Amino acid sequence: MTDASRGGLALAYNCVQVLYPDGLSGASVTGRQVVLRRGWLLPSDLFTAQNIRNNIDFVTVTMAPRKMPEWGEPLGRPWRVQQKVEPTVGVVVTDGAVEIVFSGTSTPAGVVAVWLDDMPRGGASSAAYAVTAQDTPATVAAALAAALTGGMANGAIVSVPGRVLNAHAGGYGQSVRVTRRQAQLYRVSIWTADATAREILASVLDTALAEQSWISTLDGREAQLRFQSVEDVDTMQNEALYRRDYFYELVFDTLQVQWAPEMLCGIGDLSGEGGLAAPFGVLAPGAANQTVTAALDAMQAVVAAQAVSSAYPGLGVDQFGTVVAAA
């Protein structure tokens, strides 16, 4: 999910990619060291040996306090499925027993449900297990067997002696809705002790950002980038410090995100002849299985990390907000 802080971080990452086209390990567009920071200058940037007066330039991205226009979110805040994660675990049902299988070398993921399929009427014992990256087919089978009355596990095979088991494996879906659409003003400030370096940095940044109407955010979506104004701040010229501020507006969505497993089993009634109800299906496992919750949390964290790395690979920030090469 994007908020004002993460929107500013995305803008800082974008500036890094402009000023270091070959990555932070390469040279900047000016040939000088340029430090990018999500936040204001630190005292050490001005008064230590390695500071702004020793041919080191700074670019900071901060939020600017200004009243911004209101933007309306979609009427009714509807939920929409944004992406799906297919299961890498599967099941093979043979002679009333269930074998757990993993597909190839992919990281194990998904939810497996098993149920007794030989009841004359609806409603039967069932169990579900959310697979984690540390699982093997044998550990999944053991967990499912332990949750079934009379269940047994033999390696990757689950069975209940004298009964018929059925099973299904499913993945996850991510549903999102826009709870607020907002505009936030950001100040991109260039700090340098060299007036010529300021002109070069400003020209490169301004030209590159002028070409971008949208920038990638850290949740895999995009924000609209709108130029507002620019000004020189030369009140510190007597200290040989030159600054230029660019103001940009970012329009982005605040999202509510919910992960859920695919439906695996359920129960219901059909209308038969003479109005008689014909039950079908199987009772779903209880909702007290905390493994499912943990697996959904882990899945959400993995997808969020993948979104950041795909938009701005190799970038991170340290405890001071300085953009650094990710470990």
PDB file of N, CA, C and O in Angstrom, residues 20-73:
ATOM      1  N   TYR A  20      22.018   8.413 -11.509  1.00  0.00           N
ATOM      2  CA  TYR A  20      22.982   7.308 -11.616  1.00  0.00           C
ATOM      3  C   TYR A  20      22.452   6.306 -12.646  1.00  0.00           C
ATOM      4  O   TYR A  20      21.926   5.250 -12.281  1.00  0.00           O
ATOM      5  N   PRO A  21      22.556   6.608 -13.922  1.00  0.00           N
ATOM      6  CA  PRO A  21      21.972   5.733 -14.952  1.00  0.00           C
ATOM      7  C   PRO A  21      22.575   4.334 -14.979  1.00  0.00           C
ATOM      8  O   PRO A  21      21.922   3.403 -15.449  1.00  0.00           O
ATOM      9  N   ASP A  22      23.807   4.175 -14.472  1.00  0.00           N
ATOM     10  CA  ASP A  22      24.448   2.859 -14.437  1.00  0.00           C
ATOM     11  C   ASP A  22      24.405   2.239 -13.049  1.00  0.00           C
ATOM     12  O   ASP A  22      25.146   1.293 -12.763  1.00  0.00           O
ATOM     13  N   GLY A  23      23.565   2.765 -12.163  1.00  0.00           N
ATOM     14  CA  GLY A  23      23.475   2.253 -10.802  1.00  0.00           C
ATOM     15  C   GLY A  23      24.395   3.006  -9.865  1.00  0.00           C
ATOM     16  O   GLY A  23      25.294   3.746 -10.280  1.00  0.00           O
ATOM     17  N   LEU A  24      24.173   2.812  -8.563  1.00  0.00           N
ATOM     18  CA  LEU A  24      24.952   3.539  -7.565  1.00  0.00           C
ATOM     19  C   LEU A  24      26.425   3.171  -7.581  1.00  0.00           C
ATOM     20  O   LEU A  24      27.258   3.924  -7.065  1.00  0.00           O
ATOM     21  N   SER A  25      26.771   2.038  -8.153  1.00  0.00           N
ATOM     22  CA  SER A  25      28.183   1.654  -8.243  1.00  0.00           C
ATOM     23  C   SER A  25      28.886   2.368  -9.386  1.00  0.00           C
ATOM     24  O   SER A  25      30.119   2.358  -9.470  1.00  0.00           O
ATOM     25  N   GLY A  26      28.133   2.995 -10.291  1.00  0.00           N
ATOM     26  CA  GLY A  26      28.716   3.726 -11.401  1.00  0.00           C
ATOM     27  C   GLY A  26      28.872   5.201 -11.089  1.00  0.00           C
ATOM     28  O   GLY A  26      28.708   5.642  -9.947  1.00  0.00           O
ATOM     29  N   ALA A  27      29.182   5.970 -12.108  1.00  0.00           N
ATOM     30  CA  ALA A  27      29.376   7.414 -11.941  1.00  0.00           C
ATOM     31  C   ALA A  27      28.044   8.145 -12.092  1.00  0.00           C
ATOM     32  O   ALA A  27      27.145   7.691 -12.802  1.00  0.00           O
ATOM     33  N   SER A  28      27.933   9.289 -11.420  1.00  0.00           N
ATOM     34  CA  SER A  28      26.742  10.119 -11.566  1.00  0.00           C
ATOM     35  C   SER A  28      26.827  10.899 -12.868  1.00  0.00           C
ATOM     36  O   SER A  28      27.860  10.920 -13.546  1.00  0.00           O
ATOM     37  N   VAL A  29      25.750  11.587 -13.221  1.00  0.00           N
ATOM     38  CA  VAL A  29      25.720  12.341 -14.473  1.00  0.00           C
ATOM     39  C   VAL A  29      26.681  13.529 -14.442  1.00  0.00           C
ATOM     40  O   VAL A  29      27.071  14.043 -15.493  1.00  0.00           O
ATOM     41  N   THR A  30      27.083  13.968 -13.253  1.00  0.00           N
ATOM     42  CA  THR A  30      28.035  15.081 -13.145  1.00  0.00           C
ATOM     43  C   THR A  30      29.463  14.605 -12.937  1.00  0.00           C
ATOM     44  O   THR A  30      30.390  15.408 -13.020  1.00  0.00           O
ATOM     45  N   GLY A  31      29.638  13.322 -12.650  1.00  0.00           N
ATOM     46  CA  GLY A  31      30.959  12.822 -12.316  1.00  0.00           C
ATOM     47  C   GLY A  31      31.327  13.055 -10.866  1.00  0.00           C
ATOM     48  O   GLY A  31      32.375  12.581 -10.405  1.00  0.00           O
ATOM     49  N   ARG A  32      30.503  13.802 -10.122  1.00  0.00           N
ATOM     50  CA  ARG A  32      30.717  14.053  -8.707  1.00  0.00           C
ATOM     51  C   ARG A  32      29.865  13.098  -7.881  1.00  0.00           C
ATOM     52  O   ARG A  32      28.898  12.521  -8.379  1.00  0.00           O
ATOM     53  N   GLN A  33      30.195  12.963  -6.609  1.00  0.00           N
ATOM     54  CA  GLN A  33      29.373  12.144  -5.726  1.00  0.00           C
ATOM     55  C   GLN A  33      28.086  12.894  -5.402  1.00  0.00           C
ATOM     56  O   GLN A  33      28.105  14.052  -4.981  1.00  0.00           O
ATOM     57  N   VAL A  34      26.951  12.218  -5.615  1.00  0.00           N
ATOM     58  CA  VAL A  34      25.643  12.797  -5.318  1.00  0.00           C
ATOM     59  C   VAL A  34      24.939  11.876  -4.331  1.00  0.00           C
ATOM     60  O   VAL A  34      24.772  10.685  -4.596  1.00  0.00           O
ATOM     61  N   VAL A  35      24.544  12.431  -3.194  1.00  0.00           N
ATOM     62  CA  VAL A  35      23.849  11.661  -2.168  1.00  0.00           C
ATOM     63  C   VAL A  35      22.351  11.960  -2.275  1.00  0.00           C
ATOM     64  O   VAL A  35      21.947  13.122  -2.236  1.00  0.00           O
ATOM     65  N   LEU A  36      21.537  10.927  -2.430  1.00  0.00           N
ATOM     66  CA  LEU A  36      20.081  11.062  -2.496  1.00  0.00           C
ATOM     67  C   LEU A  36      19.493  10.666  -1.154  1.00  0.00           C
ATOM     68  O   LEU A  36      19.854   9.621  -0.600  1.00  0.00           O
ATOM     69  N   ARG A  37      18.592  11.491  -0.644  1.00  0.00           N
ATOM     70  CA  ARG A  37      18.024  11.200   0.670  1.00  0.00           C
ATOM     71  C   ARG A  37      16.533  11.460   0.677  1.00  0.00           C
ATOM     72  O   ARG A  37      16.063  12.462   0.162  1.00  0.00           O
ATOM     73  N   ARG A  38      15.803  10.519   1.282  1.00  0.00           N
ATOM     74  CA  ARG A  38      14.379  10.723   1.568  1.00  0.00           C
ATOM     75  C   ARG A  38      14.316  11.378   2.944  1.00  0.00           C
ATOM     76  O   ARG A  38      14.236  10.720   3.970  1.00  0.00           O
ATOM     77  N   GLY A  39      14.390  12.699   2.966  1.00  0.00           N
ATOM     78  CA  GLY A  39      14.439  13.438   4.221  1.00  0.00           C
ATOM     79  C   GLY A  39      15.382  14.623   4.102  1.00  0.00           C
ATOM     80  O   GLY A  39      16.031  14.830   3.060  1.00  0.00           O
ATOM     81  N   TRP A  40      15.492  15.376   5.156  1.00  0.00           N
ATOM     82  CA  TRP A  40      16.261  16.616   5.143  1.00  0.00           C
ATOM     83  C   TRP A  40      17.741  16.357   5.348  1.00  0.00           C
ATOM     84  O   TRP A  40      18.162  15.247   5.683  1.00  0.00           O
ATOM     85  N   LEU A  41      18.561  17.413   5.152  1.00  0.00           N
ATOM     86  CA  LEU A  41      19.992  17.310   5.417  1.00  0.00           C
ATOM     87  C   LEU A  41      20.248  17.056   6.895  1.00  0.00           C
ATOM     88  O   LEU A  41      19.509  17.539   7.762  1.00  0.00           O
ATOM     89  N   LEU A  42      21.332  16.328   7.179  1.00  0.00           N
ATOM     90  CA  LEU A  42      21.759  16.079   8.547  1.00  0.00           C
ATOM     91  C   LEU A  42      22.882  17.050   8.920  1.00  0.00           C
ATOM     92  O   LEU A  42      23.576  17.575   8.038  1.00  0.00           O
ATOM     93  N   PRO A  43      23.108  17.308  10.220  1.00  0.00           N
ATOM     94  CA  PRO A  43      24.243  18.158  10.603  1.00  0.00           C
ATOM     95  C   PRO A  43      25.564  17.655  10.056  1.00  0.00           C
ATOM     96  O   PRO A  43      26.435  18.442   9.684  1.00  0.00           O
ATOM     97  N   SER A  44      25.714  16.328   9.974  1.00  0.00           N
ATOM     98  CA  SER A  44      26.968  15.766   9.461  1.00  0.00           C
ATOM     99  C   SER A  44      27.184  16.090   7.993  1.00  0.00           C
ATOM    100  O   SER A  44      28.316  16.081   7.502  1.00  0.00           O
ATOM    101  N   ASP A  45      26.096  16.373   7.265  1.00  0.00           N
ATOM    102  CA  ASP A  45      26.239  16.717   5.853  1.00  0.00           C
ATOM    103  C   ASP A  45      26.875  18.093   5.672  1.00  0.00           C
ATOM    104  O   ASP A  45      27.369  18.419   4.583  1.00  0.00           O
ATOM    105  N   LEU A  46      26.866  18.897   6.723  1.00  0.00           N
ATOM    106  CA  LEU A  46      27.387  20.255   6.642  1.00  0.00           C
ATOM    107  C   LEU A  46      28.700  20.460   7.389  1.00  0.00           C
ATOM    108  O   LEU A  46      29.504  21.309   7.007  1.00  0.00           O
ATOM    109  N   PHE A  47      28.921  19.656   8.452  1.00  0.00           N
ATOM    110  CA  PHE A  47      30.006  20.014   9.350  1.00  0.00           C
ATOM    111  C   PHE A  47      31.039  18.910   9.575  1.00  0.00           C
ATOM    112  O   PHE A  47      31.893  19.040  10.442  1.00  0.00           O
ATOM    113  N   THR A  48      30.998  17.816   8.831  1.00  0.00           N
ATOM    114  CA  THR A  48      32.013  16.776   8.987  1.00  0.00           C
ATOM    115  C   THR A  48      32.991  16.839   7.827  1.00  0.00           C
ATOM    116  O   THR A  48      32.846  17.630   6.895  1.00  0.00           O
ATOM    117  N   ALA A  49      34.006  15.979   7.880  1.00  0.00           N
ATOM    118  CA  ALA A  49      35.040  16.002   6.840  1.00  0.00           C
ATOM    119  C   ALA A  49      34.461  15.671   5.474  1.00  0.00           C
ATOM    120  O   ALA A  49      34.829  16.265   4.456  1.00  0.00           O
ATOM    121  N   GLN A  50      33.529  14.695   5.432  1.00  0.00           N
ATOM    122  CA  GLN A  50      32.905  14.314   4.160  1.00  0.00           C
ATOM    123  C   GLN A  50      31.549  15.020   4.078  1.00  0.00           C
ATOM    124  O   GLN A  50      30.528  14.492   4.495  1.00  0.00           O
ATOM    125  N   ASN A  51      31.568  16.244   3.553  1.00  0.00           N
ATOM    126  CA  ASN A  51      30.336  17.006   3.574  1.00  0.00           C
ATOM    127  C   ASN A  51      30.122  17.747   2.270  1.00  0.00           C
ATOM    128  O   ASN A  51      30.855  17.564   1.286  1.00  0.00           O
ATOM    129  N   ILE A  52      29.138  18.611   2.277  1.00  0.00           N
ATOM    130  CA  ILE A  52      28.703  19.285   1.065  1.00  0.00           C
ATOM    131  C   ILE A  52      29.758  20.243   0.505  1.00  0.00           C
ATOM    132  O   ILE A  52      29.724  20.594  -0.671  1.00  0.00           O
ATOM    133  N   ARG A  53      30.696  20.652   1.336  1.00  0.00           N
ATOM    134  CA  ARG A  53      31.724  21.591   0.892  1.00  0.00           C
ATOM    135  C   ARG A  53      32.958  20.895   0.325  1.00  0.00           C
ATOM    136  O   ARG A  53      33.928  21.542  -0.038  1.00  0.00           O
ATOM    137  N   ASN A  54      32.927  19.578   0.297  1.00  0.00           N
ATOM    138  CA  ASN A  54      34.051  18.816  -0.238  1.00  0.00           C
ATOM    139  C   ASN A  54      33.636  18.052  -1.489  1.00  0.00           C
ATOM    140  O   ASN A  54      33.837  16.846  -1.608  1.00  0.00           O
ATOM    141  N   ASN A  55      33.015  18.796  -2.430  1.00  0.00           N
ATOM    142  CA  ASN A  55      32.627  18.256  -3.739  1.00  0.00           C
ATOM    143  C   ASN A  55      31.619  17.123  -3.650  1.00  0.00           C
ATOM    144  O   ASN A  55      31.599  16.227  -4.496  1.00  0.00           O
ATOM    145  N   ILE A  56      30.785  17.144  -2.625  1.00  0.00           N
ATOM    146  CA  ILE A  56      29.702  16.170  -2.501  1.00  0.00           C
ATOM    147  C   ILE A  56      28.385  16.934  -2.603  1.00  0.00           C
ATOM    148  O   ILE A  56      28.150  17.886  -1.856  1.00  0.00           O
ATOM    149  N   ASP A  57      27.533  16.537  -3.542  1.00  0.00           N
ATOM    150  CA  ASP A  57      26.252  17.190  -3.747  1.00  0.00           C
ATOM    151  C   ASP A  57      25.136  16.331  -3.140  1.00  0.00           C
ATOM    152  O   ASP A  57      25.252  15.101  -3.044  1.00  0.00           O
ATOM    153  N   PHE A  58      24.047  16.972  -2.755  1.00  0.00           N
ATOM    154  CA  PHE A  58      22.930  16.283  -2.128  1.00  0.00           C
ATOM    155  C   PHE A  58      21.633  16.606  -2.872  1.00  0.00           C
ATOM    156  O   PHE A  58      21.439  17.731  -3.334  1.00  0.00           O
ATOM    157  N   VAL A  59      20.762  15.602  -2.945  1.00  0.00           N
ATOM    158  CA  VAL A  59      19.398  15.793  -3.432  1.00  0.00           C
ATOM    159  C   VAL A  59      18.480  15.193  -2.372  1.00  0.00           C
ATOM    160  O   VAL A  59      18.598  14.011  -2.033  1.00  0.00           O
ATOM    161  N   THR A  60      17.580  16.014  -1.836  1.00  0.00           N
ATOM    162  CA  THR A  60      16.666  15.546  -0.803  1.00  0.00           C
ATOM    163  C   THR A  60      15.232  15.602  -1.313  1.00  0.00           C
ATOM    164  O   THR A  60      14.871  16.464  -2.109  1.00  0.00           O
ATOM    165  N   VAL A  61      14.418  14.657  -0.848  1.00  0.00           N
ATOM    166  CA  VAL A  61      12.995  14.606  -1.188  1.00  0.00           C
ATOM    167  C   VAL A  61      12.217  14.676   0.111  1.00  0.00           C
ATOM    168  O   VAL A  61      12.348  13.796   0.975  1.00  0.00           O
ATOM    169  N   THR A  62      11.439  15.734   0.284  1.00  0.00           N
ATOM    170  CA  THR A  62      10.658  15.930   1.500  1.00  0.00           C
ATOM    171  C   THR A  62       9.230  16.315   1.133  1.00  0.00           C
ATOM    172  O   THR A  62       8.956  16.801   0.037  1.00  0.00           O
ATOM    173  N   MET A  63       8.315  16.105   2.092  1.00  0.00           N
ATOM    174  CA  MET A  63       6.934  16.525   1.886  1.00  0.00           C
ATOM    175  C   MET A  63       6.813  18.027   2.135  1.00  0.00           C
ATOM    176  O   MET A  63       7.409  18.552   3.078  1.00  0.00           O
ATOM    177  N   ALA A  64       6.058  18.715   1.302  1.00  0.00           N
ATOM    178  CA  ALA A  64       5.867  20.155   1.436  1.00  0.00           C
ATOM    179  C   ALA A  64       4.477  20.425   2.014  1.00  0.00           C
ATOM    180  O   ALA A  64       3.482  19.876   1.520  1.00  0.00           O
ATOM    181  N   PRO A  65       4.387  21.261   3.045  1.00  0.00           N
ATOM    182  CA  PRO A  65       3.082  21.547   3.668  1.00  0.00           C
ATOM    183  C   PRO A  65       2.283  22.556   2.865  1.00  0.00           C
ATOM    184  O   PRO A  65       2.449  23.767   2.987  1.00  0.00           O
ATOM    185  N   ARG A  66       1.416  22.046   2.010  1.00  0.00           N
ATOM    186  CA  ARG A  66       0.587  22.928   1.204  1.00  0.00           C
ATOM    187  C   ARG A  66      -0.765  22.245   0.992  1.00  0.00           C
ATOM    188  O   ARG A  66      -0.831  21.033   0.801  1.00  0.00           O
ATOM    189  N   LYS A  67      -1.832  23.032   1.030  1.00  0.00           N
ATOM    190  CA  LYS A  67      -3.171  22.477   0.804  1.00  0.00           C
ATOM    191  C   LYS A  67      -3.279  21.969  -0.619  1.00  0.00           C
ATOM    192  O   LYS A  67      -3.018  22.694  -1.582  1.00  0.00           O
ATOM    193  N   MET A  68      -3.653  20.692  -0.752  1.00  0.00           N
ATOM    194  CA  MET A  68      -3.745  20.075  -2.062  1.00  0.00           C
ATOM    195  C   MET A  68      -5.208  19.816  -2.412  1.00  0.00           C
ATOM    196  O   MET A  68      -6.067  19.707  -1.533  1.00  0.00           O
ATOM    197  N   PRO A  69      -5.529  19.727  -3.700  1.00  0.00           N
ATOM    198  CA  PRO A  69      -6.925  19.494  -4.102  1.00  0.00           C
ATOM    199  C   PRO A  69      -7.421  18.122  -3.660  1.00  0.00           C
ATOM    200  O   PRO A  69      -6.643  17.195  -3.479  1.00  0.00           O
ATOM    201  N   GLU A  70      -8.707  18.005  -3.466  1.00  0.00           N
ATOM    202  CA  GLU A  70      -9.317  16.736  -3.089  1.00  0.00           C
ATOM    203  C   GLU A  70      -9.626  15.921  -4.334  1.00  0.00           C
ATOM    204  O   GLU A  70     -10.063  16.453  -5.355  1.00  0.00           O
ATOM    205  N   TRP A  71      -9.410  14.622  -4.220  1.00  0.00           N
ATOM    206  CA  TRP A  71      -9.688  13.694  -5.315  1.00  0.00           C
ATOM    207  C   TRP A  71     -10.668  12.646  -4.804  1.00  0.00           C
ATOM    208  O   TRP A  71     -10.486  12.074  -3.733  1.00  0.00           O
ATOM    209  N   GLY A  72     -11.697  12.366  -5.588  1.00  0.00           N
ATOM    210  CA  GLY A  72     -12.692  11.386  -5.177  1.00  0.00           C
ATOM    211  C   GLY A  72     -12.282   9.971  -5.534  1.00  0.00           C
ATOM    212  O   GLY A  72     -11.785   9.709  -6.617  1.00  0.00           O
ATOM    213  N   GLU A  73     -12.481   9.059  -4.575  1.00  0.00           N
ATOM    214  CA  GLU A  73     -12.227   7.644  -4.853  1.00  0.00           C
ATOM    215  C   GLU A  73     -13.421   7.052  -5.590  1.00  0.00           C
ATOM    216  O   GLU A  73     -14.486   7.672  -5.655  1.00  0.00           O
TER     217      GLU A  73
END
